[in-house]
Coordinates of C-alpha atoms and ligand atoms in Angstrom, one line a residue:
X214 CA -17.7 56.1 -29.4
X215 CA -14.6 53.8 -29.5
X216 CA -11.3 55.4 -28.9
X217 CA -10.4 55.1 -32.5
X218 CA -13.4 56.9 -33.9
X219 CA -12.3 60.6 -33.7
X220 CA -14.9 63.0 -32.8
X221 CA -13.8 65.9 -35.0
X222 CA -12.9 65.5 -38.7
X223 CA -10.1 67.3 -40.6
X224 CA -8.9 69.1 -37.4
X225 CA -7.6 65.7 -36.1
X226 CA -6.2 64.4 -39.3
X227 CA -2.7 63.1 -38.7
X228 CA -3.4 62.7 -35.0
X229 CA -1.0 60.8 -33.1
X230 CA -2.8 58.0 -31.5
X231 CA -1.1 58.4 -28.0
X232 CA -3.0 61.7 -27.8
X233 CA -6.4 60.1 -27.9
X234 CA -8.4 60.6 -24.7
X235 CA -9.3 57.1 -23.5
X236 CA -10.9 58.0 -20.1
X237 CA -12.2 60.9 -18.1
X238 CA -13.4 60.3 -14.5
X239 CA -14.5 62.4 -11.7
X240 CA -13.5 61.8 -8.0
X241 CA -15.2 63.7 -5.0
X242 CA -13.2 63.4 -1.8
X243 CA -13.1 65.3 1.5
X244 CA -9.6 65.4 3.0
X245 CA -10.5 68.1 5.5
X246 CA -13.0 69.7 3.0
X247 CA -14.7 68.6 -0.3
X248 CA -12.9 68.7 -3.5
X249 CA -14.1 67.6 -7.1
X250 CA -11.2 66.4 -9.2
X251 CA -11.2 65.5 -12.9
X252 CA -8.8 62.9 -14.1
X253 CA -8.1 62.7 -17.9
X254 CA -6.2 59.8 -19.4
X255 CA -4.7 59.4 -22.9
X256 CA -3.9 56.3 -24.8
X257 CA -0.1 57.0 -24.4
X258 CA -0.5 56.9 -20.7
X259 CA -0.2 60.7 -19.9
X260 CA -2.7 61.7 -17.3
X261 CA -3.9 65.2 -16.7
X262 CA -5.6 66.7 -13.4
X263 CA -8.3 69.4 -13.2
X264 CA -10.0 71.0 -10.2
X265 CA -13.9 71.4 -10.5
X266 CA -14.7 72.3 -6.9
X267 CA -17.6 74.6 -6.4
X268 CA -18.1 75.1 -2.6
X269 CA -21.4 73.7 -1.4
X270 CA -22.5 72.6 -4.9
X271 CA -19.8 70.0 -5.5
X272 CA -22.1 67.2 -6.6
X273 CA -23.8 69.5 -9.2
X274 CA -20.5 69.9 -11.0
X275 CA -19.5 66.3 -10.6
X276 CA -22.8 65.2 -12.2
X277 CA -22.5 67.7 -15.0
X278 CA -19.1 66.3 -15.7
X279 CA -20.0 62.7 -15.5
X280 CA -23.2 62.8 -17.4
X281 CA -22.7 65.6 -19.9
X282 CA -19.0 66.3 -20.3
X283 CA -16.9 63.2 -19.9
X284 CA -18.7 61.0 -22.6
X285 CA -17.9 63.8 -25.0
X286 CA -14.2 63.7 -24.3
X287 CA -13.4 60.1 -25.0
X288 CA -11.9 59.7 -28.5
X289 CA -11.0 63.3 -28.9
X290 CA -7.4 64.7 -29.3
X291 CA -6.1 65.9 -26.0
X292 CA -3.9 68.3 -27.7
X293 CA -6.9 70.5 -29.1
X294 CA -7.5 72.4 -25.9
X295 CA -9.1 75.3 -27.7
X296 CA -11.4 73.3 -29.9
X297 CA -12.5 71.3 -26.8
X298 CA -13.2 74.5 -24.9
X299 CA -15.3 75.8 -27.7
X300 CA -17.0 72.5 -28.1
X301 CA -18.0 72.5 -24.4
X302 CA -18.9 76.0 -24.3
X303 CA -20.7 76.9 -27.5
X304 CA -21.6 73.2 -28.1
X305 CA -23.7 73.0 -24.9
X306 CA -26.1 75.8 -26.3
X307 CA -26.7 76.8 -22.7
X308 CA -23.8 79.3 -21.9
X309 CA -22.0 80.3 -18.8
X310 CA -23.0 79.7 -15.2
X311 CA -20.8 78.5 -12.2
X312 CA -21.6 74.8 -12.6
X313 CA -20.9 74.7 -16.4
X314 CA -17.8 76.9 -16.2
X315 CA -16.3 75.0 -13.4
X316 CA -16.7 71.7 -15.2
X317 CA -15.2 73.2 -18.4
X318 CA -12.3 74.6 -16.2
X319 CA -11.5 71.2 -15.0
X320 CA -11.2 69.9 -18.4
X321 CA -9.2 72.8 -19.6
X322 CA -6.8 72.5 -16.6
X323 CA -6.4 68.8 -17.2
X324 CA -5.6 69.3 -20.9
X325 CA -3.0 72.0 -20.2
X326 CA -1.5 69.6 -17.7
X327 CA -1.3 66.9 -20.4
X328 CA 0.1 69.3 -23.0
X329 CA 2.8 70.3 -20.5
X330 CA 3.7 66.8 -19.7
X331 CA 3.8 65.9 -23.4
X332 CA 6.1 68.9 -24.2
X333 CA 8.1 68.2 -21.1
X334 CA 7.6 71.8 -20.1
X335 CA 6.0 73.6 -17.0
X336 CA 2.7 75.2 -17.8
X337 CA 4.0 78.8 -17.6
X338 CA 6.5 78.0 -20.5
X339 CA 3.5 77.1 -22.8
X340 CA 1.8 80.3 -21.9
X341 CA 4.7 82.4 -23.0
X342 CA 7.3 81.9 -20.3
X343 CA 8.2 83.8 -17.1
X344 CA 7.2 87.4 -16.3
X345 CA 8.5 87.4 -12.8
X346 CA 10.7 85.5 -10.4
X347 CA 8.0 84.9 -7.8
X348 CA 4.3 85.4 -7.0
X349 CA 3.3 87.8 -4.2
X350 CA 0.6 86.3 -2.1
X351 CA -1.6 87.6 0.6
X352 CA -2.6 85.5 3.7
X353 CA -5.7 85.7 6.0
X354 CA -5.4 87.2 9.4
X355 CA -8.5 87.4 11.6
X356 CA -9.5 87.9 15.2
X357 CA -12.6 88.1 17.4
X358 CA -11.7 91.9 18.2
X359 CA -9.5 94.5 17.0
X360 CA -6.7 93.7 19.6
X361 CA -6.7 90.0 18.6
X362 CA -6.8 90.8 14.9
X363 CA -3.8 93.2 15.2
X364 CA -2.0 90.2 17.1
X365 CA -2.9 87.9 14.3
X366 CA -1.6 90.3 11.6
X367 CA 1.7 90.5 13.4
X368 CA 1.8 86.7 13.5
X369 CA 1.4 86.6 9.8
X370 CA 4.2 89.2 9.4
X371 CA 6.4 86.9 11.4
X372 CA 5.6 84.1 9.1
X373 CA 7.0 86.1 6.3
X374 CA 3.9 87.5 4.6
X375 CA 4.2 90.9 2.9
X376 CA 0.5 91.3 2.3
X377 CA -2.2 90.4 4.8
X378 CA -6.0 90.4 4.5
X379 CA -7.5 91.5 7.9
X380 CA -10.9 90.6 9.0
X381 CA -12.3 91.2 12.6
X382 CA -15.4 90.5 14.8
X383 CA -17.9 93.3 15.0
X384 CA -19.4 94.4 18.3
X385 CA -22.9 93.2 18.8
X386 CA -22.6 90.4 16.1
X387 CA -22.0 86.8 17.1
X388 CA -20.0 86.0 14.0
X389 CA -18.5 87.9 11.1
X390 CA -17.3 86.8 7.7
X391 CA -13.7 85.7 7.6
X392 CA -13.4 85.3 11.5
X393 CA -12.8 81.7 12.5
X394 CA -11.7 79.5 15.4
X395 CA -8.9 77.8 13.4
X396 CA -6.5 80.6 12.5
X397 CA -4.6 78.8 9.7
X398 CA -7.3 76.9 7.9
X399 CA -10.4 79.0 7.4
X400 CA -13.4 77.1 6.0
X401 CA -16.8 78.9 5.9
X402 CA -18.8 75.8 4.6
X403 CA -19.5 74.5 8.1
X404 CA -22.8 72.4 8.0
X405 CA -24.8 70.1 5.8
X406 CA -27.6 72.7 5.6
X407 CA -26.6 76.3 5.8
X408 CA -26.0 77.8 9.3
X409 CA -27.6 81.3 9.8
X410 CA -25.7 84.4 10.7
X411 CA -26.9 87.9 11.8
X412 CA -25.6 91.0 9.8
X413 CA -25.7 94.7 10.7
X414 CA -23.9 96.9 8.1
X415 CA -24.0 100.0 10.3
X416 CA -22.1 98.2 13.1
X417 CA -19.6 97.0 10.7
X418 CA -19.1 100.4 9.0
X419 CA -18.5 102.1 12.1
X420 CA -16.0 99.5 13.4
X421 CA -13.8 98.6 10.4
X422 CA -11.8 101.9 10.1
X423 CA -10.8 101.5 13.8
X424 CA -9.3 98.2 13.0
X425 CA -7.1 99.7 10.2
X426 CA -6.2 102.7 12.2
X427 CA -5.0 100.3 15.0
X428 CA -3.2 98.2 12.5
X429 CA -1.3 101.1 10.9
X430 CA -0.4 102.3 14.4
X431 CA 1.1 99.0 15.3
X432 CA 2.8 97.7 12.1
X433 CA 3.4 100.9 10.3
X434 CA 3.0 101.3 6.6
X435 CA 5.3 98.6 5.4
X436 CA 3.2 95.5 4.8
X437 CA 0.3 95.6 2.4
X438 CA -3.1 95.3 3.9
X439 CA -6.3 94.1 2.3
X440 CA -9.9 93.7 3.4
X441 CA -12.8 91.7 2.1
X442 CA -16.4 93.2 2.3
X443 CA -17.9 90.0 1.1
X444 CA -20.8 91.7 -0.8
X445 CA -22.4 93.2 2.4
X446 CA -22.6 96.9 1.4
X447 CA -24.6 98.9 -0.9
X448 CA -22.6 101.0 -3.3
X449 CA -23.0 104.2 -1.2
X450 CA -21.9 102.4 2.1
X451 CA -18.9 100.9 0.1
X452 CA -18.0 104.4 -1.0
X453 CA -18.2 105.6 2.6
X454 CA -16.0 102.8 3.8
X455 CA -13.5 103.2 1.0
X456 CA -13.2 106.9 1.8
X457 CA -12.8 106.3 5.5
X458 CA -10.0 103.7 4.9
X459 CA -8.0 105.9 2.5
X460 CA -5.5 107.1 5.1
X461 CA -4.5 103.5 5.9
X462 CA -3.4 102.7 2.4
X463 CA -5.3 99.5 1.6
X464 CA -3.9 97.3 -1.3
X465 CA -7.6 96.7 -2.0
X466 CA -11.2 96.6 -0.8
X467 CA -12.6 93.5 -2.0
X468 CA -16.3 92.6 -3.0
X469 CA -17.6 96.0 -1.7
X470 CA -21.0 95.2 -3.2
X471 CA -22.6 92.4 -5.4
X472 CA -21.5 93.0 -9.1
X473 CA -24.5 91.6 -11.0
X474 CA -25.1 95.2 -11.9
X475 CA -21.5 96.1 -12.9
X476 CA -22.6 99.8 -13.3
X477 CA -23.1 99.9 -9.5
X478 CA -19.4 100.1 -9.0
X479 CA -19.4 103.7 -10.6
X480 CA -20.9 105.0 -7.5
X481 CA -18.2 103.6 -5.3
X482 CA -15.5 104.8 -7.7
X483 CA -16.9 108.3 -7.6
X484 CA -16.5 108.5 -3.8
X485 CA -13.1 106.8 -2.9
X486 CA -9.5 106.2 -4.2
X487 CA -9.2 102.9 -2.3
X488 CA -8.5 100.4 -4.8
X489 CA -11.3 98.0 -5.6
X490 CA -11.3 94.2 -6.3
X491 CA -14.0 92.0 -7.3
X492 CA -14.7 88.8 -9.3
X493 CA -14.2 85.6 -7.2
X494 CA -17.6 84.4 -8.1
X495 CA -17.3 85.6 -11.8
X496 CA -17.3 82.8 -14.3
X497 CA -17.2 84.6 -17.6
X498 CA -15.5 87.6 -19.3
X499 CA -18.8 89.1 -19.7
X500 CA -19.2 89.3 -15.8
X501 CA -16.0 91.6 -16.0
X502 CA -16.4 93.5 -19.2
X503 CA -18.1 96.8 -18.1
X504 CA -16.1 96.8 -14.8
X505 CA -12.8 96.7 -16.7
X506 CA -13.6 98.8 -19.7
X507 CA -15.1 101.6 -17.6
X508 CA -12.2 101.3 -15.2
X509 CA -14.4 100.8 -12.3
X510 CA -12.0 98.3 -10.6
X511 CA -8.3 98.0 -10.1
X512 CA -8.0 94.1 -9.7
X513 CA -10.0 91.1 -11.2
X514 CA -10.3 88.2 -8.9
X515 CA -11.5 85.7 -11.4
X516 CA -9.8 82.3 -11.0
X517 CA -8.8 79.2 -13.0
X518 CA -11.5 76.8 -11.5
X519 CA -14.5 79.1 -11.6
X520 CA -13.9 81.0 -14.9
X521 CA -13.5 78.4 -17.5
X522 CA -9.8 77.4 -16.9
X523 CA -6.5 78.8 -18.1
X524 CA -7.9 79.3 -21.7
X525 CA -10.7 81.7 -20.5
X526 CA -8.8 83.4 -17.6
X527 CA -6.2 84.4 -20.0
X528 CA -8.7 86.3 -22.1
X529 CA -10.0 88.1 -19.1
X530 CA -6.4 89.1 -18.1
X531 CA -5.6 90.3 -21.6
X532 CA -8.8 92.4 -21.6
X533 CA -7.8 93.8 -18.1
X534 CA -4.3 94.6 -19.2
X535 CA -5.8 97.1 -21.8
X536 CA -7.2 99.2 -18.9
X537 CA -4.4 98.7 -16.4
X538 CA -6.5 96.4 -14.3
X539 CA -4.3 93.7 -12.7
X540 CA -5.1 90.2 -11.6
X541 CA -5.7 89.1 -8.0
X542 CA -6.9 85.4 -8.3
X543 CA -9.2 83.9 -5.7
X544 CA -7.2 81.3 -3.7
X545 CA -9.3 80.3 -0.7
X546 CA -9.0 76.6 0.6
X547 CA -12.1 75.6 -1.4
X548 CA -10.1 75.9 -4.4
X549 CA -7.9 72.6 -4.5
X550 CA -4.2 72.5 -4.8
X551 CA -4.7 71.7 -8.5
X552 CA -6.2 75.0 -9.0
X553 CA -3.6 76.7 -7.0
X554 CA -0.9 75.0 -9.0
X555 CA -2.4 76.2 -12.3
X556 CA -2.9 79.6 -11.0
X557 CA 0.6 79.9 -9.9
X558 CA 1.8 79.1 -13.5
X559 CA -0.7 81.6 -14.8
X560 CA 0.6 84.2 -12.2
X561 CA 4.1 83.5 -13.2
X562 CA 3.3 84.4 -16.8
X563 CA 0.5 86.9 -16.9
X564 CA 2.1 90.4 -17.6
X565 CA -0.5 92.4 -15.5
X566 CA -0.2 90.3 -12.3
X567 CA -1.3 92.0 -9.1
X568 CA -1.3 89.5 -6.3
X569 CA -2.5 85.9 -5.4
X570 CA -4.6 84.9 -2.5
X571 CA -3.2 82.2 -0.6
X572 CA -4.8 80.2 2.4
X573 CA -2.8 77.1 3.3
X574 CA -4.5 73.8 2.8
X575 CA -4.6 71.3 5.6
X576 CA -2.0 68.5 5.7
X577 CA -4.5 65.9 4.8
X578 CA -5.3 68.0 1.6
X579 CA -1.7 68.4 0.7
X580 CA -1.2 64.6 1.1
X581 CA -3.9 63.9 -1.3
X582 CA -2.7 66.5 -3.8
X583 CA 1.1 66.3 -3.8
X584 CA 2.6 69.4 -5.4
X585 CA 5.8 71.1 -6.3
X586 CA 4.8 74.8 -5.6
X587 CA 6.3 76.2 -2.4
X588 CA 5.9 79.3 0.0
X589 CA 8.9 81.2 1.1
X590 CA 9.1 84.7 2.8
X591 CA 5.8 85.9 1.5
X592 CA 6.0 84.6 -2.0
X593 CA 4.9 81.3 -3.7
X594 CA 7.1 79.7 -6.3
X595 CA 5.6 77.4 -9.0
X596 CA 7.7 74.3 -9.7
X597 CA 9.5 73.3 -12.8
X598 CA 8.0 69.8 -13.4
X599 CA 6.0 69.4 -16.6
X600 CA 2.4 70.5 -16.6
X601 CA 0.9 72.3 -13.5
X602 CA 2.9 70.4 -11.1
X603 CA 0.1 68.9 -8.9
X604 CA -0.7 65.2 -8.9
X605 CA -3.6 63.3 -7.3
X606 CA -3.3 60.4 -4.9
X607 CA -6.5 58.6 -5.7
X608 CA -6.0 55.7 -3.4
X609 CA -5.6 58.2 -0.4
X610 CA -8.6 60.3 -1.6
X611 CA -10.7 57.2 -1.3
X612 CA -10.2 57.2 2.4
X613 CA -11.9 60.8 2.6
X614 CA -15.5 60.3 1.4
X615 CA -17.6 63.3 0.3
X616 CA -19.4 65.1 3.4
X617 CA -22.3 67.4 2.5
X618 CA -21.4 71.0 3.5
X619 CA -22.9 74.4 2.5
X620 CA -21.9 77.9 2.9
X621 CA -23.7 80.0 5.6
X622 CA -26.5 82.6 5.0
X623 CA -26.8 86.0 6.4
X624 CA -29.9 87.6 7.9
X625 CA -30.5 91.2 9.0
X626 CA -31.8 91.8 12.6
X627 CA -35.6 91.7 11.3
X628 CA -34.9 88.3 9.6
X629 CA -34.4 89.6 6.1
X630 CA -32.1 87.4 4.0
X631 CA -28.8 89.4 3.1
X632 CA -25.8 88.7 1.0
X633 CA -23.5 86.3 2.9
Ligands
LIG126 O1 -15.9 83.2 1.0 O2 -14.1 80.8 -1.1 O3 -11.7 86.1 -0.6 N1 -12.1 85.0 -0.3 C1 -13.3 84.6 0.0 C2 -13.5 83.1 0.3 C3 -15.0 82.7 0.0 C4 -15.1 81.2 -0.2 C5 -16.5 80.7 -0.6 O4 -16.4 79.5 -0.9 O5 -14.1 85.5 0.0 O6 -13.3 82.9 1.7
LIG127 CO1 -13.5 87.2 -1.1

């Protein structure tokens, strides 16, 4: 299709030619870790950037974009974000899935970026304007044992954090989710083929309440504390942990159990008043629907890059708002600064905001993705530049070629594969 031949009929009548998409390309780079970035160009010269990173499956999304999505974008009106979203979602016939929805998210994010730049407005203004001054974030503290973890939490408090996720090593286990050597830049995807880790839920369940008892003893009840169960427990085990943690006032217990069966959260809910968060691996509003409508969770963790972009995440948040469920977007380092920038505009607008996860990217990552958001005293502030405020230094990115990396897997003592 030439860039003059418009892909849709009446809907684009009267289109300003400057808005026609002339190119869409995918760049995979590894400035400290792998990122997939979509660059969309218009004839008028406005460029939009989207994040399409899916940890350990980067090339699947890159290929999906290159082979099946980008050729459909050229010639379309970049202003028609909704129509392009529906075209890519309904039009593909095959709906949902992490690969597809990450690709759609990248297109959507890039188009919102373009719309903001064309309007001369920051993205949060296009969404409806500011609902708050700043975005509360939580950082990740972790240590090899309880003493070490408590010290690390204190260090985060010293850095200004008002909310901190605490993860600790478990006696008898060589490694545990969320515990890393490098304390500022945790990245679990550590090998070209998955490394294997042992897991023992009973040892974990008996240990974690001691961590939070020690934490409250040392830091008091001022700072908010969070914990990520990373899908390791059954619903009954999660109910038991939630109950044991009640005296320590958790902000949330995250990913207590896998959520393919949304109904399984009912059992957890019936046993504890510890707030529950889930959804960092969700990619569709249908993944969240029963959890939200039955009020089985308190925070929904779906994020821009894995849940179909701003366009779809906004629908999830609006559904959640009806049931007093608040947002808590995933924000680990495998989500690029592009996703973080877009998420911060979303967080600045969304009425039912809860908290935003924030793990600092390495300096090399920040150099490749210059951005105008900034951290200060426990909060992130989105910038005022038009669009989402994150740019992409493609020349610098070329110096960091893709490196195959996958997430670990977990096995029980007898060798059974468990949820990592
Ligand atoms: O393990 O993003 O809450 N954060 C998390 C992350 C996830 C990684 C997986 O790619 O659970 O650390
Ligand atoms: Co998590």
